[in-house]
XYZ file of C-alpha atoms in Angstrom:
331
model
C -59.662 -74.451 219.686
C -60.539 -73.420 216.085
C -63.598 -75.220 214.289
C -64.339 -74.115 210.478
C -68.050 -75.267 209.913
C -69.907 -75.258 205.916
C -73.251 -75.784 206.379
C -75.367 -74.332 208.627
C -78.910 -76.280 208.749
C -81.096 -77.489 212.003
C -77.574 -79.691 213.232
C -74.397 -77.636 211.725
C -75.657 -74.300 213.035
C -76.317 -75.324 216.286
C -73.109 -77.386 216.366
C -71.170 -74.112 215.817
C -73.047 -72.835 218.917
C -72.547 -75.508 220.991
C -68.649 -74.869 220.622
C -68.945 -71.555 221.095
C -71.162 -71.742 224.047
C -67.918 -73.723 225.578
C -65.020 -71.369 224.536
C -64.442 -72.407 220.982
C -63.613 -69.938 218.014
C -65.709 -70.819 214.480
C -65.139 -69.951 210.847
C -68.356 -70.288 209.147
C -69.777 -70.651 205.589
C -72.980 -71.486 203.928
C -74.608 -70.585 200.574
C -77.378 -68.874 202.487
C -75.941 -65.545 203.529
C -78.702 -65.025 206.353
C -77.489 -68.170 207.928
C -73.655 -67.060 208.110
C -74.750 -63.541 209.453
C -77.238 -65.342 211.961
C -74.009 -67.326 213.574
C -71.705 -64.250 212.833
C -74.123 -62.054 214.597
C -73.684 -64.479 218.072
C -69.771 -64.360 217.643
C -68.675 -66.721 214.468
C -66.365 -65.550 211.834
C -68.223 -65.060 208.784
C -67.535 -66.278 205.164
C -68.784 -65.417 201.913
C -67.252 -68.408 199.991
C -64.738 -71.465 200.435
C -61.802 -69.747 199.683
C -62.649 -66.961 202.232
C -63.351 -69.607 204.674
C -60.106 -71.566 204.481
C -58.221 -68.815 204.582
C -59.292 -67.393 207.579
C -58.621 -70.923 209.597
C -55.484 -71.457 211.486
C -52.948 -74.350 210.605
C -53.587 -77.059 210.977
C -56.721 -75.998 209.897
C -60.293 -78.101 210.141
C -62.767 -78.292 208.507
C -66.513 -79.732 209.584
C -68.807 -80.437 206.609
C -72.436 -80.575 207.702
C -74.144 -81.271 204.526
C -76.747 -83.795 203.456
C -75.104 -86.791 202.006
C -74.673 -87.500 198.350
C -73.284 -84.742 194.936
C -73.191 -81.082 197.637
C -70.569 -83.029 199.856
C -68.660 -84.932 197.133
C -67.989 -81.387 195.356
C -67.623 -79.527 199.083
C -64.880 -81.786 199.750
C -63.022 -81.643 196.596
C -63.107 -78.085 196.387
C -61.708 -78.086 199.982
C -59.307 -80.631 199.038
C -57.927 -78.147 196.200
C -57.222 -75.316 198.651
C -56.192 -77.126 201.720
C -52.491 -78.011 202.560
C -50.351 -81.203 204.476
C -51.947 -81.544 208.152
C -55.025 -80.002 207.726
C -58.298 -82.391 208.419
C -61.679 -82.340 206.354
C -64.653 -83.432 208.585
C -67.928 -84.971 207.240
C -70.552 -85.087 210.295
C -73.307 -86.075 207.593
C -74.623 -89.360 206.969
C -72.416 -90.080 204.710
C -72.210 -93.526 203.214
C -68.921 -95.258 205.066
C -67.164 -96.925 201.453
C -67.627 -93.152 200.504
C -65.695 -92.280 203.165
C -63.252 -95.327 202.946
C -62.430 -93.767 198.965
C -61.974 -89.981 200.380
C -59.853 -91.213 202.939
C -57.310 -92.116 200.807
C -57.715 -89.882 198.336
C -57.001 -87.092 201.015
C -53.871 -89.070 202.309
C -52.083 -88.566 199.087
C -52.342 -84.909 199.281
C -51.466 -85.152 202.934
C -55.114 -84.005 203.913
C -56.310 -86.016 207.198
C -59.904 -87.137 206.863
C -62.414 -88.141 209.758
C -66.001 -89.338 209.345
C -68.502 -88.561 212.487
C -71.614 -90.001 212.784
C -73.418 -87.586 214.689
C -76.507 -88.104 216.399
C -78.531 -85.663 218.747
C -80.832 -83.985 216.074
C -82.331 -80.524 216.602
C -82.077 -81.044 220.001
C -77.992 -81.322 220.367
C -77.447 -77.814 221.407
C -78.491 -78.312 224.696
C -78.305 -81.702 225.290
C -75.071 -82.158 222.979
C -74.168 -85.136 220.334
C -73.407 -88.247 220.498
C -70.720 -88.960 218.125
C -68.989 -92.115 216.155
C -66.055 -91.360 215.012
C -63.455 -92.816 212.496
C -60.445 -91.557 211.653
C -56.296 -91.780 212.281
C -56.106 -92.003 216.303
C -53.439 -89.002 216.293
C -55.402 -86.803 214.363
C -58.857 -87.747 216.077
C -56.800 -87.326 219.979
C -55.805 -83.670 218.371
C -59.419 -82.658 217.710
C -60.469 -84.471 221.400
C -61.727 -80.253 222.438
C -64.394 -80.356 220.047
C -65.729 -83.448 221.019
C -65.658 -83.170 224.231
C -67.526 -79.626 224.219
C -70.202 -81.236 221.540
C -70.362 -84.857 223.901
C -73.548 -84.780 226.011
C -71.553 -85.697 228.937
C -72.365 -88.433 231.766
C -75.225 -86.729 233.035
C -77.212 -88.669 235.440
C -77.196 -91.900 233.610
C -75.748 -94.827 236.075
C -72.640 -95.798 235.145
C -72.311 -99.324 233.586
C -70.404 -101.660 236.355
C -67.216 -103.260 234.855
C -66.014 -100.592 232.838
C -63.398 -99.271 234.917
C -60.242 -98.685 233.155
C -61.847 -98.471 229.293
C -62.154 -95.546 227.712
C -63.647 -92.760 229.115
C -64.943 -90.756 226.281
C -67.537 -93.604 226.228
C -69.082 -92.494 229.301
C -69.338 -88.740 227.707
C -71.675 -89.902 224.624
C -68.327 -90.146 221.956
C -66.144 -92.867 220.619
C -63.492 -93.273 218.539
C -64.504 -96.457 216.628
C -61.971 -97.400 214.386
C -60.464 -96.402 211.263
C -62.071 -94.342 208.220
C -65.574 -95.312 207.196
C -65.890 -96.692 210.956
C -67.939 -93.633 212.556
C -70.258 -93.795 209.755
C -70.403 -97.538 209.867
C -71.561 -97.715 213.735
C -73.791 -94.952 212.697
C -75.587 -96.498 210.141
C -76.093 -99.470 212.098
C -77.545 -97.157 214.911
C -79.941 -95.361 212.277
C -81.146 -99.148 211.333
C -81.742 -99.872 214.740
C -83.651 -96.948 215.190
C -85.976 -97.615 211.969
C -86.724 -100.626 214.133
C -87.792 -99.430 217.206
C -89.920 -96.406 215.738
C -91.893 -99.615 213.361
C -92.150 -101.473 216.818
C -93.468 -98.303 218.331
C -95.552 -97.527 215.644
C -97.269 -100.702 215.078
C -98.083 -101.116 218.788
C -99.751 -97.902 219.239
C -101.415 -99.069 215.635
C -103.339 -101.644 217.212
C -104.093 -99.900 220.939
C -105.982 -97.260 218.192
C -107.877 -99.836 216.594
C -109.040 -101.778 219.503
C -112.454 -99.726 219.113
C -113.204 -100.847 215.381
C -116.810 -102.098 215.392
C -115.897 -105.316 213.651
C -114.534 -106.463 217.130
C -117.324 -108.225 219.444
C -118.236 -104.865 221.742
C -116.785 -106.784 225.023
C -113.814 -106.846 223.153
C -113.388 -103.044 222.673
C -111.244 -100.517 223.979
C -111.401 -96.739 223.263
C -107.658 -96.330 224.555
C -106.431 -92.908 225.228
C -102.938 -92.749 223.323
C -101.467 -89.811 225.125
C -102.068 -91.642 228.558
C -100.327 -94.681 227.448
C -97.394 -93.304 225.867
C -96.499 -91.135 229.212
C -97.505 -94.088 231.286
C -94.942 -96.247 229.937
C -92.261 -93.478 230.003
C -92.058 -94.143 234.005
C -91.159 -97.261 235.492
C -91.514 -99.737 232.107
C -89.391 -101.698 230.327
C -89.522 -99.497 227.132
C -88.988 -96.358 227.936
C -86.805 -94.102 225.268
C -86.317 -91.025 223.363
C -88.764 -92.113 220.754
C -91.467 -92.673 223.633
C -90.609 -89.468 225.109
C -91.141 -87.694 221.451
C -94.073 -90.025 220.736
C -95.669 -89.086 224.390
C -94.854 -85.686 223.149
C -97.099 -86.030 219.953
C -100.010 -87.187 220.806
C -100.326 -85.215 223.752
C -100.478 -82.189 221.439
C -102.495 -83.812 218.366
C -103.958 -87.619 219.609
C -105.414 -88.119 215.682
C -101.673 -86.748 214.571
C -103.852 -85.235 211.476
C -101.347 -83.181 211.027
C -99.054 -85.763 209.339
C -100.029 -88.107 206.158
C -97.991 -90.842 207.292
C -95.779 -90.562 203.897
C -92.108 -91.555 205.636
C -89.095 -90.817 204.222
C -86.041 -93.303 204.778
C -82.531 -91.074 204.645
C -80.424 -94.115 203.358
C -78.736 -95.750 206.793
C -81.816 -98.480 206.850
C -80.921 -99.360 203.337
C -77.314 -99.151 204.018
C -78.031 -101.206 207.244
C -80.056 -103.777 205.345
C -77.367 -104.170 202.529
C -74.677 -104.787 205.162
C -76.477 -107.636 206.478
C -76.687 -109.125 202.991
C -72.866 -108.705 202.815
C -72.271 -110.553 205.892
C -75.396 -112.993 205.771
C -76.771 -111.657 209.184
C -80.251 -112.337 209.260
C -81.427 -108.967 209.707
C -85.863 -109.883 210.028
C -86.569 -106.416 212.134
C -84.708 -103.980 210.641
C -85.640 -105.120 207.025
C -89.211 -105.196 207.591
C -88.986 -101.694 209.042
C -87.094 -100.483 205.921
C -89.985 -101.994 204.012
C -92.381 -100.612 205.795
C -91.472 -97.117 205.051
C -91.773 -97.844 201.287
C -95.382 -98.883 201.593
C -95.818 -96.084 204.132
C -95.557 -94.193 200.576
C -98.565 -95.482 198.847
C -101.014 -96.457 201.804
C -100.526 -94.248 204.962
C -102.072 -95.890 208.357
C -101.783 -94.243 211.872
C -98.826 -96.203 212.642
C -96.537 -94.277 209.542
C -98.058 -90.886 211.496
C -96.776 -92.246 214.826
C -93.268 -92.322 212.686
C -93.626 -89.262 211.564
C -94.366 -87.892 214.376
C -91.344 -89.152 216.300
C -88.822 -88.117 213.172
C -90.952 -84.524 213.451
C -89.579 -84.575 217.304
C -85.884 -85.494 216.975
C -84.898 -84.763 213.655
C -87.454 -81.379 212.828
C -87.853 -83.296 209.172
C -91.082 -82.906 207.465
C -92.723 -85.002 204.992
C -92.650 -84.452 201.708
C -95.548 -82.448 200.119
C -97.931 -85.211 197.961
C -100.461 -84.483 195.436
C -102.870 -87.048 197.599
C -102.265 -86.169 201.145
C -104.858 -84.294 201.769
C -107.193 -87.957 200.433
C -104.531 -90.011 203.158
């Protein structure tokens, strides 16, 4: 099957080699020409602007938009909108805000332009341990594109399956869902970016206090010069909170255990927000995931060992790095 992909950063280039990797042709376009001759250089069609790219995609042509949320993927997707045709389907894998997605929708229908939202989640790590994807969109349309899922899912791997779910879906079980309508991939994935603000804080603060149970204001028999690094992998085998973030966190500290590398200055992308604002909508008492949210703004002004743990852990799965400050060097 035939994938057109704009955008070629740490997830949208490697997305376009995962499909490849399993059979899959790709039409690809970015602003930054090395990155199109990169992927055209391991077998991708090259393009040197929209037009160009649409043009050389079969009908029903698609579409993938792999661009950071926000003005680039508003103007990407009109521009597509204006020299696509009836059938075709417009993809936005970014974090894209789900009402944005709800508006688009619509818009596209009246041109006869199919639009799917998929929350994608695997980070700079997907290409060889795949995505797993939320999606929203028409069901006919979203069965149609089922290939490229499929060839981007992780797959079952060795996980156990989950007794009692014979006869559901079985795309589960690969790592991909259809979810609902329009705006519902990006909704499920903006609850699963909230929950994972929450369990990086809960991480975070935990090895916080291991670090300070040496501080000399403690009585000395109360003082414990813990070794990080042996924690973290300790817990990754046999306890009750083992994870990816662990795993990355283990990772970390094995490599740096003062993480002096990192300020602590933490970024939030929008989905905690997002999250956060949902649960004001529907009054869910939302304590966690708030406080997390919160936490990263202070993270901004004060920076503690816990905000390098975080960090650290969106270093590992997401390759982002914090923002350059005037003061970090002081931090």
């Amino acid at each position: 099957m035939q994938l057109g992909m704009i955008g070629l950063g740490r997830m949208g280039g490697n997305i376009v080699r995962r499909l490849m990797r399993h059979g899959h042709s790709t039409v690809v376009y970015d602003k930054d020409a090395k990155a199109v001759a990169g992927l055209v250089g391991d077998g991708a069609q090259g393009s040197a602007t929209l037009e160009e790219f649409v043009a050389k995609l079969e009908r029903p042509r698609t579409a993938w938009v792999m661009l950071p949320a926000g003005r680039i993927t508003e103007a990407t997707i009109d521009t597509l909108a204006n020299v696509m045709g009836a059938d075709d389907v417009i993809i936005d894998g970014g974090n894209t805000f789900w009402q944005d997605d709800v508006r688009r929708g619509k818009a596209l229908r009246e041109r006869g332009i199919h639009y799917v939202d998929v929350g994608t989640s695997g980070g700079v790590w997907g290409l060889d341990r795949g995505y797993c994807m939320m999606i929203g969109g028409e069901k006919v349309v979203v069965d149609r594109l089922d290939p490229i899922f499929a060839a981007l899912a992780p797959g079952a791997g060795d996980i156990a399956r989950t007794p009692g779910r014979d006869g559901r879906d079985p795309r589960i079980e690969q790592g991909y869902i259809h979810a609902g309508p329009v705006g519902a991939g990006h909704f499920v994935k903006m609850i699963h970016n909230g929950i994972e603000y929450g369990l990086m804080q809960a991480y975070a603060e935990g090895f916080d206090i291991l670090k300070n149970a040496s501080i000399e204001a403690l009585p000395a028999d109360h003082r414990y010069d813990f070794d990080l690094a042996d924690i973290a992998e300790v817990w990754r085998r046999g306890s009750v909170i083992p994870s990816w973030l662990l795993d990355l966190t283990s990772t970390a500290l094995a490599d740096s255990p003062a993480l002096s590398e990192y300020s602590g200055f933490v970024e939030d992308s929008g989905e905690g927000r997002w999250t956060v604002n949902a649960a004001i909508d529907e009054a869910v008492p939302a304590e966690v995931l708030t406080a997390a949210l919160y936490a990263r703004f202070r993270s901004r002004q004060e920076h503690t060992f816990a905000e390098k743990i975080l960090s650290a852990m969106r270093a590992g799965f997401g390759g982002h790095k914090e923002p350059k400050q005037p003061d970090a060097a002081k931090s």
